[in-house]
mmCIF file of C-alpha atoms in Angstrom:
data_model
loop_
_atom_site.group_PDB
_atom_site.id
_atom_site.type_symbol
_atom_site.label_atom_id
_atom_site.label_comp_id
_atom_site.label_asym_id
_atom_site.label_seq_id
_atom_site.Cartn_x
_atom_site.Cartn_y
_atom_site.Cartn_z
ATOM 1 C CA MET A 1 117.266 84.284 -52.354
ATOM 2 C CA SER A 2 114.852 87.128 -52.322
ATOM 3 C CA MET A 3 116.122 90.598 -52.051
ATOM 4 C CA LEU A 4 113.982 90.938 -48.898
ATOM 5 C CA THR A 5 115.802 88.227 -47.063
ATOM 6 C CA PRO A 6 118.352 89.738 -44.709
ATOM 7 C CA PRO A 7 121.862 88.528 -45.220
ATOM 8 C CA GLY A 8 122.785 85.447 -43.288
ATOM 9 C CA MET A 9 119.159 84.323 -42.791
ATOM 10 C CA GLY A 10 117.814 81.391 -44.620
ATOM 11 C CA GLY A 11 115.983 78.189 -44.097
ATOM 12 C CA LYS A 12 112.591 78.612 -42.495
ATOM 13 C CA TYR A 13 113.165 82.316 -41.914
ATOM 14 C CA ARG A 14 113.613 82.914 -45.565
ATOM 15 C CA ILE A 15 111.112 85.253 -47.100
ATOM 16 C CA THR A 16 110.225 84.690 -50.699
ATOM 17 C CA GLY A 17 107.787 86.307 -53.014
ATOM 18 C CA ASP A 18 106.826 89.886 -53.450
ATOM 19 C CA LYS A 19 104.166 90.220 -50.631
ATOM 20 C CA TYR A 20 104.894 91.768 -47.288
ATOM 21 C CA PRO A 21 103.522 90.120 -44.128
ATOM 22 C CA ARG A 22 100.478 92.004 -42.755
ATOM 23 C CA MET A 23 100.988 93.318 -39.264
ATOM 24 C CA ARG A 24 97.769 93.270 -37.159
ATOM 25 C CA ARG A 25 97.040 95.150 -33.984
ATOM 26 C CA PRO A 26 96.218 93.067 -30.916
ATOM 27 C CA ARG A 27 92.508 92.607 -30.399
ATOM 28 C CA ASN A 28 91.700 94.420 -27.106
ATOM 29 C CA ARG A 29 88.012 95.130 -27.824
ATOM 30 C CA ARG A 30 86.782 92.034 -26.013
ATOM 31 C CA ARG A 31 88.819 92.916 -23.005
ATOM 32 C CA ILE A 32 87.318 96.408 -22.893
ATOM 33 C CA VAL A 33 83.736 95.103 -23.198
ATOM 34 C CA PHE A 34 84.334 92.539 -20.474
ATOM 35 C CA ALA A 35 85.798 95.189 -18.187
ATOM 36 C CA VAL A 36 82.771 97.480 -18.709
ATOM 37 C CA VAL A 37 80.285 94.651 -18.005
ATOM 38 C CA ALA A 38 82.214 93.633 -14.904
ATOM 39 C CA ALA A 39 82.165 97.217 -13.634
ATOM 40 C CA VAL A 40 78.387 97.516 -14.140
ATOM 41 C CA VAL A 41 77.757 94.222 -12.324
ATOM 42 C CA ALA A 42 80.004 95.296 -9.460
ATOM 43 C CA LEU A 43 78.143 98.590 -9.097
ATOM 44 C CA GLY A 44 74.775 96.776 -9.111
ATOM 45 C CA VAL A 45 75.885 94.331 -6.429
ATOM 46 C CA ALA A 46 77.250 97.171 -4.317
ATOM 47 C CA GLY A 47 73.982 99.112 -4.606
ATOM 48 C CA TRP A 48 71.874 96.071 -3.711
ATOM 49 C CA GLY A 49 74.060 95.417 -0.690
ATOM 50 C CA THR A 50 73.664 99.014 0.454
ATOM 51 C CA VAL A 51 69.859 98.776 0.229
ATOM 52 C CA GLN A 52 69.848 95.525 2.198
ATOM 53 C CA LEU A 53 72.041 97.076 4.869
ATOM 54 C CA ILE A 54 69.735 100.079 5.197
ATOM 55 C CA ASP A 55 66.687 97.792 5.433
ATOM 56 C CA ALA A 56 68.377 95.764 8.158
ATOM 57 C CA PHE A 57 68.716 98.852 10.348
ATOM 58 C CA THR A 58 65.457 100.595 9.481
ATOM 59 C CA GLY A 59 63.150 97.595 9.171
ATOM 60 C CA GLY A 60 62.647 98.208 5.460
ATOM 61 C CA GLY A 61 59.784 100.609 6.095
ATOM 62 C CA LYS A 62 57.468 97.687 6.954
ATOM 63 C CA PRO A 63 55.329 97.851 10.128
ATOM 64 C CA SER A 64 56.317 95.575 12.959
ATOM 65 C CA ALA A 65 54.248 92.566 13.967
ATOM 66 C CA SER A 66 52.827 94.462 16.946
ATOM 67 C CA ALA A 67 51.872 97.395 14.720
ATOM 68 C CA ARG A 68 50.125 95.080 12.251
ATOM 69 C CA ALA A 69 48.259 93.370 15.093
ATOM 70 C CA ALA A 70 47.122 96.720 16.472
ATOM 71 C CA ALA A 71 45.948 97.831 13.043
ATOM 72 C CA CYS A 72 43.928 94.640 12.577
ATOM 73 C CA LYS A 73 42.047 95.010 15.855
ATOM 74 C CA PRO A 74 38.389 95.788 15.128
ATOM 75 C CA LYS A 75 37.355 99.267 16.119
ATOM 76 C CA PRO A 76 33.840 100.396 16.951
ATOM 77 C CA THR A 77 32.111 102.354 14.257
ATOM 78 C CA PRO A 78 32.162 106.031 15.206
ATOM 79 C CA SER A 79 28.748 107.515 15.864
ATOM 80 C CA ALA A 80 27.613 110.985 16.767
ATOM 81 C CA ALA A 81 24.657 109.641 18.770
ATOM 82 C CA PRO A 82 25.216 108.615 22.396
ATOM 83 C CA PRO A 83 24.682 104.952 23.305
ATOM 84 C CA PRO A 84 21.025 104.099 23.929
ATOM 85 C CA PRO A 85 19.860 103.542 27.498
ATOM 86 C CA LEU A 86 19.449 100.098 28.977
ATOM 87 C CA PRO A 87 15.929 98.701 29.517
ATOM 88 C CA ARG A 88 16.248 99.178 33.282
ATOM 89 C CA GLN A 89 16.784 102.890 32.684
ATOM 90 C CA ILE A 90 13.530 103.302 30.760
ATOM 91 C CA THR A 91 10.154 103.821 32.414
ATOM 92 C CA VAL A 92 7.297 102.598 30.216
ATOM 93 C CA ASN A 93 3.647 103.524 30.668
ATOM 94 C CA VAL A 94 1.444 100.852 29.074
ATOM 95 C CA TYR A 95 -1.988 101.854 27.756
ATOM 96 C CA ASN A 96 -4.601 99.651 26.123
ATOM 97 C CA ALA A 97 -6.341 101.287 23.162
ATOM 98 C CA THR A 98 -8.234 98.112 22.152
ATOM 99 C CA ALA A 99 -11.488 96.505 23.219
ATOM 100 C CA ARG A 100 -9.654 93.540 24.730
ATOM 101 C CA SER A 101 -9.497 93.786 28.492
ATOM 102 C CA GLY A 102 -6.378 93.011 30.525
ATOM 103 C CA LEU A 103 -4.024 93.537 27.563
ATOM 104 C CA ALA A 104 -2.164 96.430 29.171
ATOM 105 C CA LYS A 105 -1.401 94.457 32.335
ATOM 106 C CA THR A 106 -0.140 91.305 30.609
ATOM 107 C CA THR A 107 2.045 93.376 28.309
ATOM 108 C CA ALA A 108 3.413 95.410 31.203
ATOM 109 C CA ASP A 109 4.212 92.235 33.155
ATOM 110 C CA GLU A 110 6.162 90.838 30.204
ATOM 111 C CA LEU A 111 8.091 94.080 29.744
ATOM 112 C CA LYS A 112 8.998 94.032 33.420
ATOM 113 C CA LYS A 113 10.387 90.501 33.036
ATOM 114 C CA ARG A 114 12.545 91.799 30.193
ATOM 115 C CA GLY A 115 14.090 94.448 32.416
ATOM 116 C CA PHE A 116 12.001 97.561 31.753
ATOM 117 C CA ARG A 117 10.677 99.775 34.502
ATOM 118 C CA ILE A 118 6.895 100.017 34.484
ATOM 119 C CA GLY A 119 5.021 103.231 35.226
ATOM 120 C CA LYS A 120 1.293 103.607 34.628
ATOM 121 C CA VAL A 121 -0.846 100.728 33.394
ATOM 122 C CA ALA A 122 -4.339 101.694 32.229
ATOM 123 C CA ASN A 123 -6.736 102.105 29.347
ATOM 124 C CA ALA A 124 -5.645 104.590 26.702
ATOM 125 C CA PRO A 125 -6.777 108.216 26.944
ATOM 126 C CA ALA A 126 -9.808 109.177 24.862
ATOM 127 C CA ALA A 127 -7.567 110.788 22.234
ATOM 128 C CA TYR A 128 -6.104 107.347 21.431
ATOM 129 C CA ASP A 129 -8.759 104.853 22.567
ATOM 130 C CA LYS A 130 -9.515 102.568 19.624
ATOM 131 C CA LYS A 131 -7.735 105.062 17.357
ATOM 132 C CA VAL A 132 -4.414 103.277 16.980
ATOM 133 C CA PRO A 133 -4.829 101.017 13.932
ATOM 134 C CA GLY A 134 -1.378 99.443 14.010
ATOM 135 C CA PRO A 135 0.230 97.133 16.573
ATOM 136 C CA ALA A 136 1.453 99.936 18.844
ATOM 137 C CA LEU A 137 2.197 103.626 19.199
ATOM 138 C CA LEU A 138 5.286 104.827 21.068
ATOM 139 C CA LEU A 139 4.704 108.258 22.543
ATOM 140 C CA GLY A 140 7.194 110.458 24.391
ATOM 141 C CA ALA A 141 9.379 113.546 24.341
ATOM 142 C CA ALA A 142 11.416 114.402 21.252
ATOM 143 C CA THR A 143 14.587 113.365 23.083
ATOM 144 C CA ALA A 144 13.302 109.774 23.165
ATOM 145 C CA ARG A 145 13.711 109.318 19.402
ATOM 146 C CA GLU A 146 17.359 108.271 19.514
ATOM 147 C CA GLY A 147 17.168 106.566 22.892
ATOM 148 C CA SER A 148 14.133 105.077 24.604
ATOM 149 C CA PHE A 149 12.074 104.657 21.435
ATOM 150 C CA ARG A 150 14.786 102.595 19.770
ATOM 151 C CA VAL A 151 15.190 100.325 22.792
ATOM 152 C CA LEU A 152 11.475 99.831 23.404
ATOM 153 C CA GLY A 153 10.975 99.337 19.675
ATOM 154 C CA THR A 154 13.028 96.128 19.801
ATOM 155 C CA GLN A 155 10.159 94.522 21.743
ATOM 156 C CA VAL A 156 7.300 95.103 19.298
ATOM 157 C CA ARG A 157 7.123 95.108 15.520
ATOM 158 C CA GLY A 158 5.222 97.551 13.340
ATOM 159 C CA TYR A 159 5.111 100.367 15.871
ATOM 160 C CA GLN A 160 4.538 104.037 15.105
ATOM 161 C CA LEU A 161 6.334 106.979 16.686
ATOM 162 C CA LYS A 162 4.908 110.239 17.974
ATOM 163 C CA THR A 163 6.322 112.948 20.208
ATOM 164 C CA ASP A 164 4.641 115.332 22.613
ATOM 165 C CA THR A 165 5.667 118.221 24.848
ATOM 166 C CA ARG A 166 6.348 116.287 28.033
ATOM 167 C CA GLU A 167 9.522 117.123 29.928
ATOM 168 C CA THR A 168 9.895 113.743 31.636
ATOM 169 C CA ALA A 169 11.922 110.795 30.328
ATOM 170 C CA ASP A 170 9.137 108.184 30.535
ATOM 171 C CA VAL A 171 7.574 106.849 27.324
ATOM 172 C CA ASP A 172 4.138 105.448 26.544
ATOM 173 C CA LEU A 173 3.415 102.165 24.834
ATOM 174 C CA ILE A 174 -0.123 102.473 23.517
ATOM 175 C CA ILE A 175 -1.367 99.089 22.339
ATOM 176 C CA GLY A 176 -3.187 99.298 18.989
ATOM 177 C CA THR A 177 -5.956 97.223 17.484
ATOM 178 C CA ALA A 178 -3.518 95.129 15.369
ATOM 179 C CA PHE A 179 -1.439 94.149 18.396
ATOM 180 C CA LYS A 180 -1.125 90.427 19.063
ATOM 181 C CA ALA A 181 1.821 90.111 21.427
ATOM 182 C CA LEU A 182 5.281 91.441 22.061
ATOM 183 C CA ASP A 183 7.982 90.093 19.795
ATOM 184 C CA ALA A 184 9.456 86.758 20.931
ATOM 185 C CA LYS A 185 12.020 87.334 23.674
ATOM 186 C CA ALA A 186 14.797 85.580 21.759
ATOM 187 C CA SER A 187 14.300 87.819 18.721
ATOM 188 C CA ALA A 188 13.942 90.909 20.899
ATOM 189 C CA ASP A 189 17.164 90.076 22.742
ATOM 190 C CA VAL A 190 19.062 89.755 19.469
ATOM 191 C CA ALA A 191 17.745 93.108 18.283
ATOM 192 C CA LEU A 192 18.535 94.714 21.628
ATOM 193 C CA THR A 193 22.085 93.344 21.653
ATOM 194 C CA ALA A 194 22.694 94.621 18.122
ATOM 195 C CA LEU A 195 21.417 98.030 19.200
ATOM 196 C CA THR A 196 23.387 98.423 22.417
ATOM 197 C CA LYS A 197 26.533 96.530 21.390
ATOM 198 C CA PRO A 198 27.080 96.915 17.641
ATOM 199 C CA LYS A 199 29.751 94.720 16.087
ATOM 200 C CA PRO A 200 33.047 96.552 15.662
ATOM 201 C CA ALA A 201 34.235 96.998 12.102
ATOM 202 C CA PRO A 202 37.743 95.983 11.103
ATOM 203 C CA SER A 203 40.036 98.933 10.541
ATOM 204 C CA GLY A 204 41.911 97.540 7.553
ATOM 205 C CA LYS A 205 43.384 94.540 5.803
ATOM 206 C CA CYS A 206 45.429 92.105 7.838
#
């Protein structure tokens, strides 16, 4: 019997040899790591739930369907210039500066069919007679530049512009030597529609 064996103990409890049994501390490290990980996960889940709850009551900061629809509605392009007048609001004097007779009358008749008001119809004054090399010259007050000239210009291509000191709103269409005819009505109508009713531009992405 070893001197380390307590009296009265033997058999399988008998300790022999000269080595003491090594006492080890319980391994709690895994438990600590697991507890830390569990706490972090719990905090993350709690934070996510709080965010979802706030979004449920505030709409998550996203615009409503009605707000998105309103934002996607096309809006007219802002312009500092007032809308141009309609053809029926424009009085046109038609003058023939060519050697071809009757050209002023036929042109005036066609303009009247297209909705313009017709004033004087005659041969061009001496200052312009046979001195307009292009298709036509539009002559009027300076205020006609952004209004009547633009509307009347949809009816004839290659025109020139000139202003004078008149105080009336009427404008002159002086037919030049290169004039053949007014622009085709279909093309003129498209140009006039684009001028008086421009397409609205979308305000943003939908």
